[in-house]
Each structure stands twice: as C-alpha cells, then as structure tokens.
Short mmCIF file of C-alpha atoms in Angstrom, two decimals:
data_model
loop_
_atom_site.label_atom_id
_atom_site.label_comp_id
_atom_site.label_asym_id
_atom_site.label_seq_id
_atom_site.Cartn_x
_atom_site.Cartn_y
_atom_site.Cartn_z
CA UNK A 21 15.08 9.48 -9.98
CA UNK A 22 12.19 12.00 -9.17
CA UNK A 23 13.79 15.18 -7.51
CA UNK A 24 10.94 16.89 -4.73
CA UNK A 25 11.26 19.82 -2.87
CA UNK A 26 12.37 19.59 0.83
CA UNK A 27 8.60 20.44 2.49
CA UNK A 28 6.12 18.29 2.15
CA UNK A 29 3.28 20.99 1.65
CA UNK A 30 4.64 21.65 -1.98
CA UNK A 31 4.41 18.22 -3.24
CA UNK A 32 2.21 18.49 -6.09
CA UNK A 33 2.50 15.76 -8.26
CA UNK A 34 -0.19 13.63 -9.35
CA UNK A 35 0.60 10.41 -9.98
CA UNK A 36 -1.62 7.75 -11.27
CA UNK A 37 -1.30 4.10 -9.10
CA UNK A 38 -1.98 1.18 -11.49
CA UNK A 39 -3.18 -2.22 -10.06
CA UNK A 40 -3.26 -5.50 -13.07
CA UNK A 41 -5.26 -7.48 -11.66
CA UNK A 42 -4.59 -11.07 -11.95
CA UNK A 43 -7.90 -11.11 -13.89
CA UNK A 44 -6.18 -8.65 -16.15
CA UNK A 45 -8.58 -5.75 -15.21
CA UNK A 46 -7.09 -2.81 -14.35
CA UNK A 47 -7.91 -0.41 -10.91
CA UNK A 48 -6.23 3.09 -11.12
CA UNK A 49 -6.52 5.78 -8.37
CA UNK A 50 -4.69 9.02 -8.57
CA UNK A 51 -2.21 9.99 -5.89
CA UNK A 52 0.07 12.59 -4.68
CA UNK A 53 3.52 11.66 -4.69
CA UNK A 54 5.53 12.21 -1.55
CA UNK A 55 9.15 10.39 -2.16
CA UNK A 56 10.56 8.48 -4.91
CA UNK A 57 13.80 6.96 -4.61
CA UNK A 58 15.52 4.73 -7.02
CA UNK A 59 13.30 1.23 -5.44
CA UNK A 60 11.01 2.90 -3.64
CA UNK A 61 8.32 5.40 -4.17
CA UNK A 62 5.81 6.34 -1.56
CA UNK A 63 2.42 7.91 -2.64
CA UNK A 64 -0.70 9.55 -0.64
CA UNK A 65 -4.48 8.63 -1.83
CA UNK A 66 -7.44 9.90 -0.42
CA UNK A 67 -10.24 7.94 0.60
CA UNK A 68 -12.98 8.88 -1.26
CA UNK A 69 -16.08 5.86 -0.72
CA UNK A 70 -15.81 4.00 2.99
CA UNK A 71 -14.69 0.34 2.55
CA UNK A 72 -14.65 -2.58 4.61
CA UNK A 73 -11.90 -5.74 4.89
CA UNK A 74 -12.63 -8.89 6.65
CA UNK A 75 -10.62 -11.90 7.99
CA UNK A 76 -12.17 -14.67 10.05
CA UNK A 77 -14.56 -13.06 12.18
CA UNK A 78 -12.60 -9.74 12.42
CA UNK A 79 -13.24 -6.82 10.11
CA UNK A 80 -11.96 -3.55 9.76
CA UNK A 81 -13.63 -0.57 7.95
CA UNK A 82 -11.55 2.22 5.98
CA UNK A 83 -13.66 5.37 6.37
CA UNK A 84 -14.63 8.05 3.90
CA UNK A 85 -12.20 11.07 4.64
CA UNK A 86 -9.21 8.73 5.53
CA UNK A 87 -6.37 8.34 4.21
CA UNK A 88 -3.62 5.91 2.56
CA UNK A 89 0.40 6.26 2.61
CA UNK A 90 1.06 3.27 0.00
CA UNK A 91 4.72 2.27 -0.31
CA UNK A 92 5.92 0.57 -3.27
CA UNK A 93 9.18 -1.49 -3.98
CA UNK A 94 10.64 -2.16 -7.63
CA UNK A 95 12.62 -4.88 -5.78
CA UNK A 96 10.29 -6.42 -2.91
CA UNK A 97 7.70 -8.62 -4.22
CA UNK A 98 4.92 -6.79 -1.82
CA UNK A 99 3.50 -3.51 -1.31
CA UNK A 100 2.06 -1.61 1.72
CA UNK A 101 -1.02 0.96 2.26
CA UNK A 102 -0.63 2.14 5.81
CA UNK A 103 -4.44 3.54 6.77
CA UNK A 104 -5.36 6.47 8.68
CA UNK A 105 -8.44 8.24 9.56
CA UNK A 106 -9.23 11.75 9.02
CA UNK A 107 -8.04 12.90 12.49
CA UNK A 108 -4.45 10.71 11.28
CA UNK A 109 -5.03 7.96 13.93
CA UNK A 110 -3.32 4.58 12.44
CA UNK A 111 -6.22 2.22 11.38
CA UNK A 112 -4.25 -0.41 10.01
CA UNK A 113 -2.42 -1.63 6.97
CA UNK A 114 -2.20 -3.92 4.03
CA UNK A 115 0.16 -5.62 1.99
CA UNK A 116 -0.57 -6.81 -1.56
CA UNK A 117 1.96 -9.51 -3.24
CA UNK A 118 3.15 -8.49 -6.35
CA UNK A 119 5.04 -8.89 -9.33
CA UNK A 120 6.78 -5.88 -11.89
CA UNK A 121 6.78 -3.27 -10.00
CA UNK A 122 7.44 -0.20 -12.50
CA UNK A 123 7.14 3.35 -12.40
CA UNK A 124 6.94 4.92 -15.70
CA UNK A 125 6.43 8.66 -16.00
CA UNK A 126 3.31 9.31 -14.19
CA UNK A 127 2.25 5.78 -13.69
CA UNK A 128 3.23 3.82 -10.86
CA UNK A 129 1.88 -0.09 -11.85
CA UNK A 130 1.97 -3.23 -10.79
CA UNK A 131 0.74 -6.96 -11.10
CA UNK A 132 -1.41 -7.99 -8.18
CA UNK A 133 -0.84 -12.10 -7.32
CA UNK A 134 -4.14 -11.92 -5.42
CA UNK A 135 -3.02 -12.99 -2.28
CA UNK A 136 -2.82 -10.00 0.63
CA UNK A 137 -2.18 -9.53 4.42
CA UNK A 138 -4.46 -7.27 6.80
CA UNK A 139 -2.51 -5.81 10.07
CA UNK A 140 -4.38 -4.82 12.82
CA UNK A 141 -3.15 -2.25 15.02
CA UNK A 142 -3.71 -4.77 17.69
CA UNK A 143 -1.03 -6.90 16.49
CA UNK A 144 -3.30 -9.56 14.45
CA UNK A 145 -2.23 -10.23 11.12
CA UNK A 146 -4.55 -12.33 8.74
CA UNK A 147 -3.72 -13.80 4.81
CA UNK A 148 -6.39 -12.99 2.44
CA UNK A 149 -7.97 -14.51 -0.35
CA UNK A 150 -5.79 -17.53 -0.17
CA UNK A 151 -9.31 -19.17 -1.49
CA UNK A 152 -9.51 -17.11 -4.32
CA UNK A 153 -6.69 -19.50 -5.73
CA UNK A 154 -6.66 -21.82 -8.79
CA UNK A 155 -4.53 -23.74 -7.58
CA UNK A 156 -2.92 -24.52 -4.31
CA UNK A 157 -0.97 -21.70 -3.08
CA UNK A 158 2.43 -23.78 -3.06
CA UNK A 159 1.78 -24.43 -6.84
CA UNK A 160 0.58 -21.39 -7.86
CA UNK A 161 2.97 -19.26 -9.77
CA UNK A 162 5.22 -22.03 -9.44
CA UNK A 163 5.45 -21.24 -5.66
CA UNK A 164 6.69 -17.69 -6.29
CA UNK A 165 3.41 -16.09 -4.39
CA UNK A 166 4.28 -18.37 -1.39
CA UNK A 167 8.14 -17.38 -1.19
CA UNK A 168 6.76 -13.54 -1.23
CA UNK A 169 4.24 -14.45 1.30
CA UNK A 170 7.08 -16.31 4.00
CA UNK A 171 9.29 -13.67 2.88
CA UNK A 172 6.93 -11.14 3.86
CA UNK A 173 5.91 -12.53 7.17
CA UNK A 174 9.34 -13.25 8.13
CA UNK A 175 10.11 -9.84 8.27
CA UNK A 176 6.79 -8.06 9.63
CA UNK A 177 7.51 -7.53 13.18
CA UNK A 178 10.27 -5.37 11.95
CA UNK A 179 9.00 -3.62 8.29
CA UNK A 180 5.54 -2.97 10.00
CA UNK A 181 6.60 -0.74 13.24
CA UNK A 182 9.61 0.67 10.80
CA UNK A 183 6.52 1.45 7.81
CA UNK A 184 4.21 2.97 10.94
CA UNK A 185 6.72 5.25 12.68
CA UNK A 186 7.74 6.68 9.14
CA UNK A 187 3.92 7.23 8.57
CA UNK A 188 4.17 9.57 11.89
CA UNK A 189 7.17 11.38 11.74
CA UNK A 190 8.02 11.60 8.25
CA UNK A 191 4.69 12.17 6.08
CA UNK A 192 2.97 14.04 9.35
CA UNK A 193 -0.32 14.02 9.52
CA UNK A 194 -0.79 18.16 10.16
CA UNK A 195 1.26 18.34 6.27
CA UNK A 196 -0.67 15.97 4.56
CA UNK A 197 -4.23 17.45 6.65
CA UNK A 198 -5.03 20.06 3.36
CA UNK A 199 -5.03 17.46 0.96
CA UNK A 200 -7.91 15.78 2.79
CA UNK A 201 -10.34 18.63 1.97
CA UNK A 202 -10.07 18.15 -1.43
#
C-alpha cells in the first residue's frame, strides 16, 4: 500500500498509466497519483491535445486544458476516467473493460478488451467499438468482455453518481487547479 500525505496539494507522485492494447501496442501517459488503496488507485492526467468521442449521432469533445480523475480496480474488470474542463465542470466519463489490472512501482497497467462505455452528463450512456470485434461479442474472450460489460451496466446508476460526487468533494477542483498550469 502507497502511504500519501493528508492534503491533496502535496501529492507529488508521478506515476506512469499503462494501457496494452489488445493490438499489443502500448499508450502510456504520466499522472499524478491522488489515492492508492489496496484495489483501488485513483490518478489525475492532464489533458494536453483536445479529443473528440462519438456514439451514434452524439459526440462529445475533451478539451485541451481539461482534466481526467481515472479510477482503477485490481479486482473490477473496468476502469473509469471521469472528465472535467478547465473551470472543473463534469464533462463526462468513460469506462474501459479490462483485464490484469496491476500496479507495479511506478506503473499502473492494464489490458484493454477494446470494448468501452461513454456517459453523458445527460444521462445517455452508449457501448463503443463493439464493431471493432473479431468475433461476436458473446464469443469473444470466451464471453468474459460481455460478463464485464452486463456487470458494468448493471451497476451504473449507482457507481456513476457515487464516481461523480467523489470527483467533487474529494479530489476538489480548487486543489487539483495548479496542476493544470503545468
């Protein structure tokens, strides 16, 4: 278990998140750490290049200057980046399904199992990238992505709201504000 200090302003460790792609290429950003906990670690990432995610005929744009809160589970098979823009307003979030979850040292990492879910802050919640698939999504990973998915949306109306209000009043925007000017 990581030990922090109490106050958020003197969290000052880098740590590097490490997304496996199913392709086997690797994405790694470099985060602050705010809380790690024995199955859960929670890290803050800076967006640095303005990025846009679309669903049907709904999209949703990630500025430059905002921000990501990304929580990460050793024993969930999902993770969540909770978005907010410069000024901390809640843009949305995003859950990744996963597989071997594992911090090690500095390295937070992680198999991505392609298939994602985009919340809206009006409520709407879209699957991504279910089309990306080699197989049918019942059959792929021997139907291990699909549990994670049902699992995941089973429990949404409660994790999201719960995942949000931590967002506000425990990592508050006005702490996390000086990392932003980076």
């Amino acid at each position: 278990m990581i030990h922090l200090n109490t106050s958020i302003n003197q969290y000052a460790n880098k740590i590097i998140e490490r997304k496996i792609r199913y392709d086997s290429t690797i994405v790694e950003h470099v985060c602050k750490l705010l809380k790690a906990q024995d199955q859960k670690i929670v890290l803050f990432h800076k967006i640095k290049e303005s990025f846009t995610m679309t669903a049907e005929k709904t999209s949703l744009t990630i500025p430059k200057g905002s921000y990501t809160i990304a929580y990460y589970w050793k024993d969930r098979p999902y993770n969540a980046y909770v978005w907010r823009n410069g000024e901390g307003n809640y843009l949305g979030s995003y859950f990744n399904i996963v597989k071997n979850t594992q911090i090690t040292g500095q390295i937070l990492s992680f198999e991505d199992l392609i298939i994602d879910v985009l919340a809206l802050p009006n409520g709407s919640c879209f699957v991504l990238d279910e089309d990306e698939l080699s197989e049918p999504l019942d059959q792929f990973e021997k139907g291990t992505v699909q549990q994670a998915l049902h699992s995941l949306m089973n429990t949404l109306d409660v994790l999201l709201p719960e995942i949000i209000l931590e967002t506000e009043q425990v990592y508050k925007h006005e702490e996390l504000f000086y990392w932003l000017k980076d």
